[in-house]
XYZ file of C-alpha atoms in Angstrom:
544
model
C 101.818 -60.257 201.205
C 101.718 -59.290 197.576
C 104.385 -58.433 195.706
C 104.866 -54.858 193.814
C 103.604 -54.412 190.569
C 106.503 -52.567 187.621
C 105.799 -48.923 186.955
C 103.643 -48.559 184.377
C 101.277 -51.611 182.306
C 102.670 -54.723 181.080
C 101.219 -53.659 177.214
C 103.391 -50.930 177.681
C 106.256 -52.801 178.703
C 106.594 -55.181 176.253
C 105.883 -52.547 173.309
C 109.337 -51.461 172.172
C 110.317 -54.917 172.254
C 107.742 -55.619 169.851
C 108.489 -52.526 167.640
C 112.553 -53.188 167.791
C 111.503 -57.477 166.512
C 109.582 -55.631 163.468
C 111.961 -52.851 162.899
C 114.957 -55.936 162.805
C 112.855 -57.794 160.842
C 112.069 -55.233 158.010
C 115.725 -54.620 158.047
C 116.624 -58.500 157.297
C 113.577 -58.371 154.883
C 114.849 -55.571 152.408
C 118.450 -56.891 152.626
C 117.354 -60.144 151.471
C 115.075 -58.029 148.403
C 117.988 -56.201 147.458
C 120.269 -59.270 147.619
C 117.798 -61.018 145.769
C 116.812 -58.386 142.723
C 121.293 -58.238 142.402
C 120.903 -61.539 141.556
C 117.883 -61.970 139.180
C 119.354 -58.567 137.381
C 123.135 -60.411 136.805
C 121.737 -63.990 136.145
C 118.253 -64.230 134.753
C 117.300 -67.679 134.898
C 113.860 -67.375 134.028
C 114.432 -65.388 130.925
C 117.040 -67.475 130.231
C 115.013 -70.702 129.664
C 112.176 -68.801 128.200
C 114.457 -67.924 125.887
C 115.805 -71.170 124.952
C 112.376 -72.185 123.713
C 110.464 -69.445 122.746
C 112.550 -66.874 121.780
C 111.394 -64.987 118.448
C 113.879 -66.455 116.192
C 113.306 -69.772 117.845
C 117.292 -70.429 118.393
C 118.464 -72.381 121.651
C 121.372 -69.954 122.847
C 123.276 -71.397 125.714
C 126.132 -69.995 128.126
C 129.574 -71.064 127.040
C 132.731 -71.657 129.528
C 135.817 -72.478 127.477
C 136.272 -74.627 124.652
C 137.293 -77.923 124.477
C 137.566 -79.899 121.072
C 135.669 -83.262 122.884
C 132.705 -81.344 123.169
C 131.907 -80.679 119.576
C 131.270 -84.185 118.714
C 127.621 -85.232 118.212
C 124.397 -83.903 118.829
C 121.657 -85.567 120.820
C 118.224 -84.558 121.925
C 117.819 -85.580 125.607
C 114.142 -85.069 127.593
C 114.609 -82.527 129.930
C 111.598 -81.693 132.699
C 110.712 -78.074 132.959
C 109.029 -76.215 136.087
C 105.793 -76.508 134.425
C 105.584 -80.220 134.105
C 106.111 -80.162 130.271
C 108.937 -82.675 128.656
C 110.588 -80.065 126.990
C 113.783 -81.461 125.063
C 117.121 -79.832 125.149
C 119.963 -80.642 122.882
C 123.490 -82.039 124.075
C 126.780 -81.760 121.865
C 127.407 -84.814 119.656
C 129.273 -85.464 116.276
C 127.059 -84.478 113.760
C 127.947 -80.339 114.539
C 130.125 -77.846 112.701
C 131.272 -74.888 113.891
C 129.661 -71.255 113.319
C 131.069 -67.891 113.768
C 128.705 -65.173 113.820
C 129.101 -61.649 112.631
C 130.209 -60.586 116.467
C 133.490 -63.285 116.523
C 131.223 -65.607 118.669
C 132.147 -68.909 118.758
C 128.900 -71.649 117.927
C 128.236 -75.224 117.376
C 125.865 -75.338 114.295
C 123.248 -78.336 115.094
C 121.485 -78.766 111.653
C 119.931 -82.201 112.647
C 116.096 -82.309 112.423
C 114.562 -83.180 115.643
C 110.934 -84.651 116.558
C 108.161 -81.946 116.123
C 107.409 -82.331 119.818
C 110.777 -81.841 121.094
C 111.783 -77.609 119.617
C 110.064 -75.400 117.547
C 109.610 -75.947 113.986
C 112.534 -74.658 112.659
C 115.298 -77.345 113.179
C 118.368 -74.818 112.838
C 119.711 -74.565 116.289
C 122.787 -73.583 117.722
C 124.759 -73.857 120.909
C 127.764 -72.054 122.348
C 130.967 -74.717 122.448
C 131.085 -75.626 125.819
C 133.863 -77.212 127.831
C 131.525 -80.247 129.201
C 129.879 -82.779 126.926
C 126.654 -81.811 128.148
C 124.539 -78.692 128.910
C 125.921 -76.579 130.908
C 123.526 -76.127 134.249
C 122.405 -72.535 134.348
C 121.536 -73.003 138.022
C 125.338 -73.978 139.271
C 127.119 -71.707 136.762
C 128.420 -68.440 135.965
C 127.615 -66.855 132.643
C 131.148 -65.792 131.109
C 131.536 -62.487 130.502
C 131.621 -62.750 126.940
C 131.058 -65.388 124.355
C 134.126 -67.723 123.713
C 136.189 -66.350 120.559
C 137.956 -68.981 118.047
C 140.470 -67.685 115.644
C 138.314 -67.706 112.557
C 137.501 -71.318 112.099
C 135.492 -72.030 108.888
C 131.839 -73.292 108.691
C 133.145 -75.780 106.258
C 136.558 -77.327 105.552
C 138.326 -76.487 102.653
C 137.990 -80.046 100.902
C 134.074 -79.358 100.632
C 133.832 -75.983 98.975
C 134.279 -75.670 95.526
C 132.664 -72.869 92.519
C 133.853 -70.095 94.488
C 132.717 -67.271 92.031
C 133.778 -64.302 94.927
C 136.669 -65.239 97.928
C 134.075 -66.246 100.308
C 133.816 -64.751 104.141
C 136.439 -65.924 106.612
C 133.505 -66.126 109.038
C 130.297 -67.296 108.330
C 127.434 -65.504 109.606
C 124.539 -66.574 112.095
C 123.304 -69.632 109.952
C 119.449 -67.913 110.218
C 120.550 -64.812 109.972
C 120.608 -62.800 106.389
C 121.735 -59.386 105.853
C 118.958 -57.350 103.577
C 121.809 -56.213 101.373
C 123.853 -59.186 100.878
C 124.696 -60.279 97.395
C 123.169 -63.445 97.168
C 124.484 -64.189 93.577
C 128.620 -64.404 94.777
C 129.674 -67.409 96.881
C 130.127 -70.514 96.630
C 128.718 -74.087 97.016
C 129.270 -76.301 99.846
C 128.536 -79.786 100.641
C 125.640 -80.079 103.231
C 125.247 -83.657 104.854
C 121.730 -83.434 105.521
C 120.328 -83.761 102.049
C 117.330 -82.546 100.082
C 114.027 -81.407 101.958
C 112.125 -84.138 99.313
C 113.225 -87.054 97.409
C 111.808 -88.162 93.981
C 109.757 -90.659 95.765
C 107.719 -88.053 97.985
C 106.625 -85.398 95.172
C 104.330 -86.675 92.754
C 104.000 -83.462 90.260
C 107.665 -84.241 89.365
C 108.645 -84.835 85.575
C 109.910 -88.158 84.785
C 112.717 -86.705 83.090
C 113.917 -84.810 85.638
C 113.240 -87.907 88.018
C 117.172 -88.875 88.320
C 116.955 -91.176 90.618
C 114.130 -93.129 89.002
C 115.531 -93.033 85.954
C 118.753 -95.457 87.517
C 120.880 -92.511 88.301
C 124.003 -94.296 90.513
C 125.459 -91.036 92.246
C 123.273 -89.150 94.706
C 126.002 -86.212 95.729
C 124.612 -83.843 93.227
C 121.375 -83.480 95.450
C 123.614 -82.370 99.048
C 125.517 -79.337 97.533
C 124.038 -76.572 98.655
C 124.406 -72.488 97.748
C 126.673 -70.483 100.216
C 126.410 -66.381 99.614
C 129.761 -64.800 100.543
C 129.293 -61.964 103.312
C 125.624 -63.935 104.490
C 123.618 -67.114 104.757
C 120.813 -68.276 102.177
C 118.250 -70.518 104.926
C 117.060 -73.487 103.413
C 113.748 -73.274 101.830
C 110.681 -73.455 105.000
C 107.696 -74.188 103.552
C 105.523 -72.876 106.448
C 107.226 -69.174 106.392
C 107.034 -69.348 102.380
C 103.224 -70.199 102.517
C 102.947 -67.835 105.622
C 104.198 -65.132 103.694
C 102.000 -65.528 100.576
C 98.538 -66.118 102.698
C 95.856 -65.328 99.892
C 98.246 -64.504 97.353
C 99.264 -66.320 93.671
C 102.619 -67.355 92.587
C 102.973 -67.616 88.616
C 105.814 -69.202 87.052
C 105.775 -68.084 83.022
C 108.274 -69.412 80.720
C 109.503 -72.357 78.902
C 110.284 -76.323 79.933
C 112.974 -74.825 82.505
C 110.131 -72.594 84.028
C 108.426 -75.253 84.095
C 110.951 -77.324 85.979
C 111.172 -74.707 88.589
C 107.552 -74.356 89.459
C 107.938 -78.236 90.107
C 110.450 -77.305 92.311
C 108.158 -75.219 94.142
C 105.738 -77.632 94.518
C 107.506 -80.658 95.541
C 109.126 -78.166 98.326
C 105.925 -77.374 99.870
C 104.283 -80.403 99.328
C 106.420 -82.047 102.032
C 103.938 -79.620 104.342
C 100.933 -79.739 102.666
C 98.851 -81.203 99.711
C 97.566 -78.645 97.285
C 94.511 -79.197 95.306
C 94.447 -79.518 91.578
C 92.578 -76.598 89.902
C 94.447 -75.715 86.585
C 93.041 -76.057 83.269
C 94.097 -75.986 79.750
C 95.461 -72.618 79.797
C 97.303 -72.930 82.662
C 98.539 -74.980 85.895
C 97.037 -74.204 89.068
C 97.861 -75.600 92.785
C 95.512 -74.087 95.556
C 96.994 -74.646 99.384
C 93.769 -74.859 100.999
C 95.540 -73.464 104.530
C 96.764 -70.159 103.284
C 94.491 -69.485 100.302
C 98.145 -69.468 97.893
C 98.338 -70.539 94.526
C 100.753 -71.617 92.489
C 100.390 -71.233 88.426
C 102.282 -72.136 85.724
C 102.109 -70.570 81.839
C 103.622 -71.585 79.157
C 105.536 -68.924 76.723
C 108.527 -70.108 74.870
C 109.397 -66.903 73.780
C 107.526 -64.463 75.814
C 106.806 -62.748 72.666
C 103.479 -63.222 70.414
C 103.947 -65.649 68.102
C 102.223 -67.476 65.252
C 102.208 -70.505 62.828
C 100.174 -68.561 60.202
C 101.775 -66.963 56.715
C 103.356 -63.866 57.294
C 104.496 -62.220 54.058
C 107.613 -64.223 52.130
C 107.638 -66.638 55.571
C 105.844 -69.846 55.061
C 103.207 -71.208 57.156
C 104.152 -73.658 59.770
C 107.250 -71.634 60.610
C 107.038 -70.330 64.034
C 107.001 -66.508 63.876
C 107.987 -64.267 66.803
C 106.166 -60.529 66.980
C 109.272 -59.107 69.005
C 107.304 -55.906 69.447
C 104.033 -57.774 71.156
C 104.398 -59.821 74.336
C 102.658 -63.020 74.449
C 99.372 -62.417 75.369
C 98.797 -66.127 76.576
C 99.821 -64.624 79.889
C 99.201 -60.981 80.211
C 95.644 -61.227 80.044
C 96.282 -63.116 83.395
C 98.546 -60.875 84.804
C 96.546 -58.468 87.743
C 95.401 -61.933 89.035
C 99.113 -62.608 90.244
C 100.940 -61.138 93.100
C 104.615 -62.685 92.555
C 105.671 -63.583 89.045
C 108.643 -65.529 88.049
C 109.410 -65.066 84.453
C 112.025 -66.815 82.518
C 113.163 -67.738 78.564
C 115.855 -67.466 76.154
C 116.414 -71.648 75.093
C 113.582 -71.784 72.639
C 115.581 -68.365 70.689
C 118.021 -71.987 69.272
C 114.693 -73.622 67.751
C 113.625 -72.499 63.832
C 111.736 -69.280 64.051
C 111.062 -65.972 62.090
C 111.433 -62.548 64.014
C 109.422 -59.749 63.214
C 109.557 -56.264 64.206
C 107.150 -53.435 63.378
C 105.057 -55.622 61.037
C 108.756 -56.372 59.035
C 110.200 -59.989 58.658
C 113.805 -58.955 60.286
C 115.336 -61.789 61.057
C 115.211 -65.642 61.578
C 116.616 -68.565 63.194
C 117.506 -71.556 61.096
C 115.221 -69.984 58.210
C 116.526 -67.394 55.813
C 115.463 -67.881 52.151
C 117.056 -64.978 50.764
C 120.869 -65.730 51.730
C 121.840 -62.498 49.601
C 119.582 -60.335 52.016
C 121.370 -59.619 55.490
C 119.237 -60.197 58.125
C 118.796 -57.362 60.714
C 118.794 -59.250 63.713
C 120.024 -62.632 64.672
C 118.461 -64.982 67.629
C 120.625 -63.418 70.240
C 118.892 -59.502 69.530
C 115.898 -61.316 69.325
C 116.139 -62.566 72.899
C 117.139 -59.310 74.514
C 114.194 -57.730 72.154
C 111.566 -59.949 73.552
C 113.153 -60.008 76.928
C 112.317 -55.726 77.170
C 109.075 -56.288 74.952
C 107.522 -58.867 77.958
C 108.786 -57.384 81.227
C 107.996 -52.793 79.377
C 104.662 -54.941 79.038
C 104.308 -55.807 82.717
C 105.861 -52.708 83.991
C 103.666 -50.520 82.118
C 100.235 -52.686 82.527
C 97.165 -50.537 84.423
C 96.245 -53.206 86.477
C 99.565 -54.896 87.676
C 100.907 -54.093 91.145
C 102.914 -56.915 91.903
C 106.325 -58.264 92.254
C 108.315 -59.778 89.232
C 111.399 -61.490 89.155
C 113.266 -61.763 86.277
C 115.379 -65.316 86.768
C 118.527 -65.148 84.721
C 119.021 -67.286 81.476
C 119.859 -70.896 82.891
C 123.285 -72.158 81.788
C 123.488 -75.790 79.855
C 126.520 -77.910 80.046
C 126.755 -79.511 76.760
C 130.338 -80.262 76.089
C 132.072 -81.415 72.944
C 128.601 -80.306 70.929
C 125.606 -79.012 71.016
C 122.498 -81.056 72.158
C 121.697 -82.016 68.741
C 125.505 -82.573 68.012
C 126.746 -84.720 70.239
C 127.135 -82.741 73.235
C 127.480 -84.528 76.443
C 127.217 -84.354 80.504
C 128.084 -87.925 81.280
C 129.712 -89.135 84.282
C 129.730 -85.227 86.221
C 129.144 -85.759 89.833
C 130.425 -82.968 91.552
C 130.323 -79.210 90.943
C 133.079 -77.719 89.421
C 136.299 -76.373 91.672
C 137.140 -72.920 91.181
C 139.057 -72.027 88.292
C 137.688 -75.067 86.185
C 134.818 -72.897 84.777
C 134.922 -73.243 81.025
C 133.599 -69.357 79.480
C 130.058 -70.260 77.556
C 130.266 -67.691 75.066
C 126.503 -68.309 73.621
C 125.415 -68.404 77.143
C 127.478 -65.041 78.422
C 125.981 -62.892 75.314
C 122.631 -64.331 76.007
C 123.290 -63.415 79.471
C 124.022 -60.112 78.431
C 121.197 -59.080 76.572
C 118.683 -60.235 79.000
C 120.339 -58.259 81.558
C 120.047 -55.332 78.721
C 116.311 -55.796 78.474
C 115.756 -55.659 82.121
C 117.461 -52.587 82.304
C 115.458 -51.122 79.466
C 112.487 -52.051 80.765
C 112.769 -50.623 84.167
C 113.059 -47.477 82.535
C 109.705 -47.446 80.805
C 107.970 -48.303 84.248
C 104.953 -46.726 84.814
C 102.992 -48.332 86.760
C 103.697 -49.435 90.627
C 105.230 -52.839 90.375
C 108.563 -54.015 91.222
C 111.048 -56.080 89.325
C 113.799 -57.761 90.240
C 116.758 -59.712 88.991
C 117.537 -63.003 90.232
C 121.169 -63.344 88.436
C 121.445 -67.542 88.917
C 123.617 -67.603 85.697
C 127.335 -67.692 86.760
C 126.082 -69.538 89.961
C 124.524 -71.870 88.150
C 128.035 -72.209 85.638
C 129.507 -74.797 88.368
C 126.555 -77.462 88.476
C 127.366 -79.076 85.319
C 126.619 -82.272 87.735
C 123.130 -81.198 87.951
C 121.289 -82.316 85.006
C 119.792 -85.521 83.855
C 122.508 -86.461 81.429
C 121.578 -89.933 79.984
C 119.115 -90.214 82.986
C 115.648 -89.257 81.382
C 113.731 -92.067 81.391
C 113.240 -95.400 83.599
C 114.123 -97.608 80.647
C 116.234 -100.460 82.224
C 118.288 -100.904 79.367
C 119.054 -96.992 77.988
C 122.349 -96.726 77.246
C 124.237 -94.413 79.548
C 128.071 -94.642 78.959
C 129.868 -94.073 76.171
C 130.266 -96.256 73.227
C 133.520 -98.241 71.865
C 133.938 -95.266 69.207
C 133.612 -92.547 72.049
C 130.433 -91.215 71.207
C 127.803 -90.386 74.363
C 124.649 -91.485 74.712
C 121.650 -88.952 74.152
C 120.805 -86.820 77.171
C 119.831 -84.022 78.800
C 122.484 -81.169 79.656
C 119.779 -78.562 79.871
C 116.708 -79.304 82.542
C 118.098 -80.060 86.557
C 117.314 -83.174 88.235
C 114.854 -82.877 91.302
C 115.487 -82.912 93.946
C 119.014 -80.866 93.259
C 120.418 -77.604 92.204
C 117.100 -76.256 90.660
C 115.931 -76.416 94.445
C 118.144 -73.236 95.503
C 116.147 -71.278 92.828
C 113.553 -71.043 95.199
C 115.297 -70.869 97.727
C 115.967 -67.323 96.137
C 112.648 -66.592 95.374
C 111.383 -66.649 98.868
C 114.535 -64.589 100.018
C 113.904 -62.392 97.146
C 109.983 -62.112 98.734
C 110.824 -62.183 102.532
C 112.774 -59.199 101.384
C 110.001 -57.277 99.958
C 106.944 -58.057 101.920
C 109.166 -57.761 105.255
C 109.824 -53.848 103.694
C 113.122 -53.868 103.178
C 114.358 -51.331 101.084
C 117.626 -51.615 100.735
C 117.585 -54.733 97.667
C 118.162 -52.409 94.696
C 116.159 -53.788 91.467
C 119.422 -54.383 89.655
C 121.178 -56.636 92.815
């Protein structure tokens, strides 16, 4: 006997069993989605360590959770394995750090340490939230804070290591790669930075022995570490890949005098630490091709900026330099809609012999008047604001000239107790000066004054679609009297370079900057000044 069959088919049977599994499944399956998109959306891992590598700005931001002093005390590279196999390396605190606080109150330790090329991106500026563990913090175990730790305003440098505060700096310092468009950068003040020049004398080989410091037997190396500090912004240090990035196929002229000329070796001994430029320059001028990005940088000579000449000029003798004021110097504007950036500077030579003349009339001179019952017209000081207009109206108003020019301010010397051909002296200054011990230059204040006179003139005969810019390094540049060569100029082992038994100092130079040292921020201005510019910011007013 058989035994009875259910009602109805087995398929049948088993059906909403099946259908109720799948329904319970689905149910589990979006719980888990919506579970699981809650947490990607509150704690993005992913982006998080994308971010810490390849973000656009190239900064390593971490989580913070508390602060705790032992934390900030040295900073280490450690190899850390990422999901893809590569040997990424992340940085751990260490002692080496200072503190940052950016423009939002957030607390940041300030790793300024260059790293191997392998290890981060190539800008070595990188910055961590202070942490209360002496290592990373895992992003996989913990909770982001809420908000970035706060500190009550610490400073990015102590007290003891600021000094030629020409402005009451910022009681916080900004994102240390960060720089507002509109920051002054000409008010601030210097600060000692451990980590030294990008070069040293002994990796630039375009540098002037005289300015060669170190070579020359200079002792003292602090001179080269102190570094220019804007007061409401940061000024980076100079990268010579973004600089060279930013001028692709362009030419860089540097027109002036012996000062000019130690600021285009500046330039070059900063980006020759990335890349070795070809020789191409000639008698009439100095030119550096960087094979990479098509830039050039040139140098031209002008003392005076003006026209001048050696020959007879009506009661002025020949041999006597004499200075068209009216005419700029044509040794460099025939060259001028070949140049895309042009960094003009003078006002030194105006202190040498000369005769000034001025609509085809023997006005003035310097050193030379024959006629001492004649007044002259105008002394070396007009002269200099004269040929200061004459040079950049010339540029301003040339056809054919669409660049950028920046005017850099008349460079202070530090001759004390004389002049250089009086007995002036430098000797034994190894340390900017603190604020309040800036000693008024009169001759260098009025020169100051009427080369900020001729720039404005000149902007207001503009005709053509250039731009022109000041780059006001004077009063800045007041504070470095430690800067300069002093006795150092030459590699003669037995110069003398103290004073003598009767007092008197040694012969130097108080005028010209040692390299590598203060001359170095210069362009570190210049490619602010640039980034500014090309980047289209219009907010830098041709008179900041």
């Amino acid at each position: 006997m058989s035994l009875a069959s259910p009602k109805g088919s087995p398929k049948m049977a088993a059906f909403p069993r099946s259908l109720s599994s799948i329904a319970a499944s689905l149910a589990v399956l979006a719980m888990f989605l919506i579970f699981a998109s809650w947490l990607l959306v509150s704690y993005p891992i992913g982006s998080t360590v994308r971010g810490y590598f390849y973000s656009v700005d190239r900064k390593i931001v971490l989580p913070a959770s508390g602060f705790n002093q032992s934390a900030v005390n040295d900073v280490d590279f450690v190899d850390k394995n990422s999901s893809s196999g590569s040997n990424l390396k992340a940085p751990v605190l260490s002692s080496n750090s200072s503190f940052v606080v950016d423009n939002s109150g957030n607390a940041r330790v300030s790793i300024t340490s260059s790293v191997a090329k392998d290890s981060l991106p190539s800008e070595s500026n990188v910055e961590l939230p202070i942490s209360s563990k002496d290592s990373l913090v895992d992003s996989k175990s913990k909770e982001m804070p809420e908000k970035p730790v706060e500190l009550p305003e610490p400073s990015l440098r102590s007290a003891e290591n600021e000094v030629g505060t020409s402005s009451s700096a910022s009681s916080k310092a900004s994102d240390i790669n960060s720089v507002d468009s509109g920051c002054d950068l000409y008010h601030g003040n210097w600060f000692y930075d451990p980590q030294g020049p990008l070069y040293t004398n002994n990796s630039c080989p375009v540098l002037t022995q005289m300015q060669n410091c170190q070579g020359n037997g200079r002792p003292d190396k602090e001179y080269e570490n102190w570094r220019w500090k804007p007061s409401k912004c940061d000024l980076p240090r100079f990268d010579a890949k973004k600089f060279l990035e930013l001028m692709r196929g362009k030419t860089l002229a540097f027109i002036g005098d012996s000062v000019a000329r130690n600021q285009m070796e500046s330039m070059l001994c900063l980006l020759w630490q990335v890349e070795v430029p070809k020789n191409r320059g000639n008698r009439k001028m100095q030119r550096w091709h960087f094979r990479s990005t098509s830039v050039m940088i040139v140098r031209i000579w002008s003392s005076w900026l003006v026209h001048h000449s050696s020959e007879k000029f009506d009661f002025a003798p020949e041999g006597v330099s004499k200075l068209h004021l009216d005419a700029p110097d044509n040794s460099f504007m025939e060259f001028i809609p070949n140049f895309d950036v042009i960094v003009i500077s003078s006002g030194h030579w105006f202190a040498k012999q000369s005769v000034y003349i001025l609509k085809n009339e023997i006005v003035g001179g310097q050193l030379w008047w024959p006629d001492r019952s004649r007044p002259m017209k105008i002394n070396n000081i007009d002269a200099f604001g004269i040929s200061v207009e004459t040079s950049l109206s010339a540029i301003l108003t040339h056809p054919n000239y669409t660049g950028l020019t920046i005017l850099r301010s008349f460079s202070p010397d530090h001759y004390e107790g004389g002049a250089w051909n009086t007995g002036g002296s430098c000797t034994g200054k190894v340390k900017p000066l603190a604020t309040g011990e800036l000693v008024e230059n009169g001759f260098t204040n009025i020169m100051h004054k009427k080369q900020v006179m001729g720039f404005k003139r000149a902007v207001k005969k503009a005709t053509n679609k250039s731009k022109l810019r000041l780059m006001d390094i004077t009063e800045v540049f007041g504070y470095r009297h430690d800067g300069h060569p002093g006795p150092y100029r030459n590699p003669d082992p037995h110069k003398i370079t103290k004073r003598g038994p009767d007092g008197k100092p040694p012969p130097q130079d108080c005028l010209h900057w040692c390299m590598p040292g203060p001359v170095d921020t210069w362009n570190e201005l210049v490619l602010e000044i640039i980034r500014r510019e090309f980047k289209g910011d219009q907010n830098f007013s041709s008179e900041d």
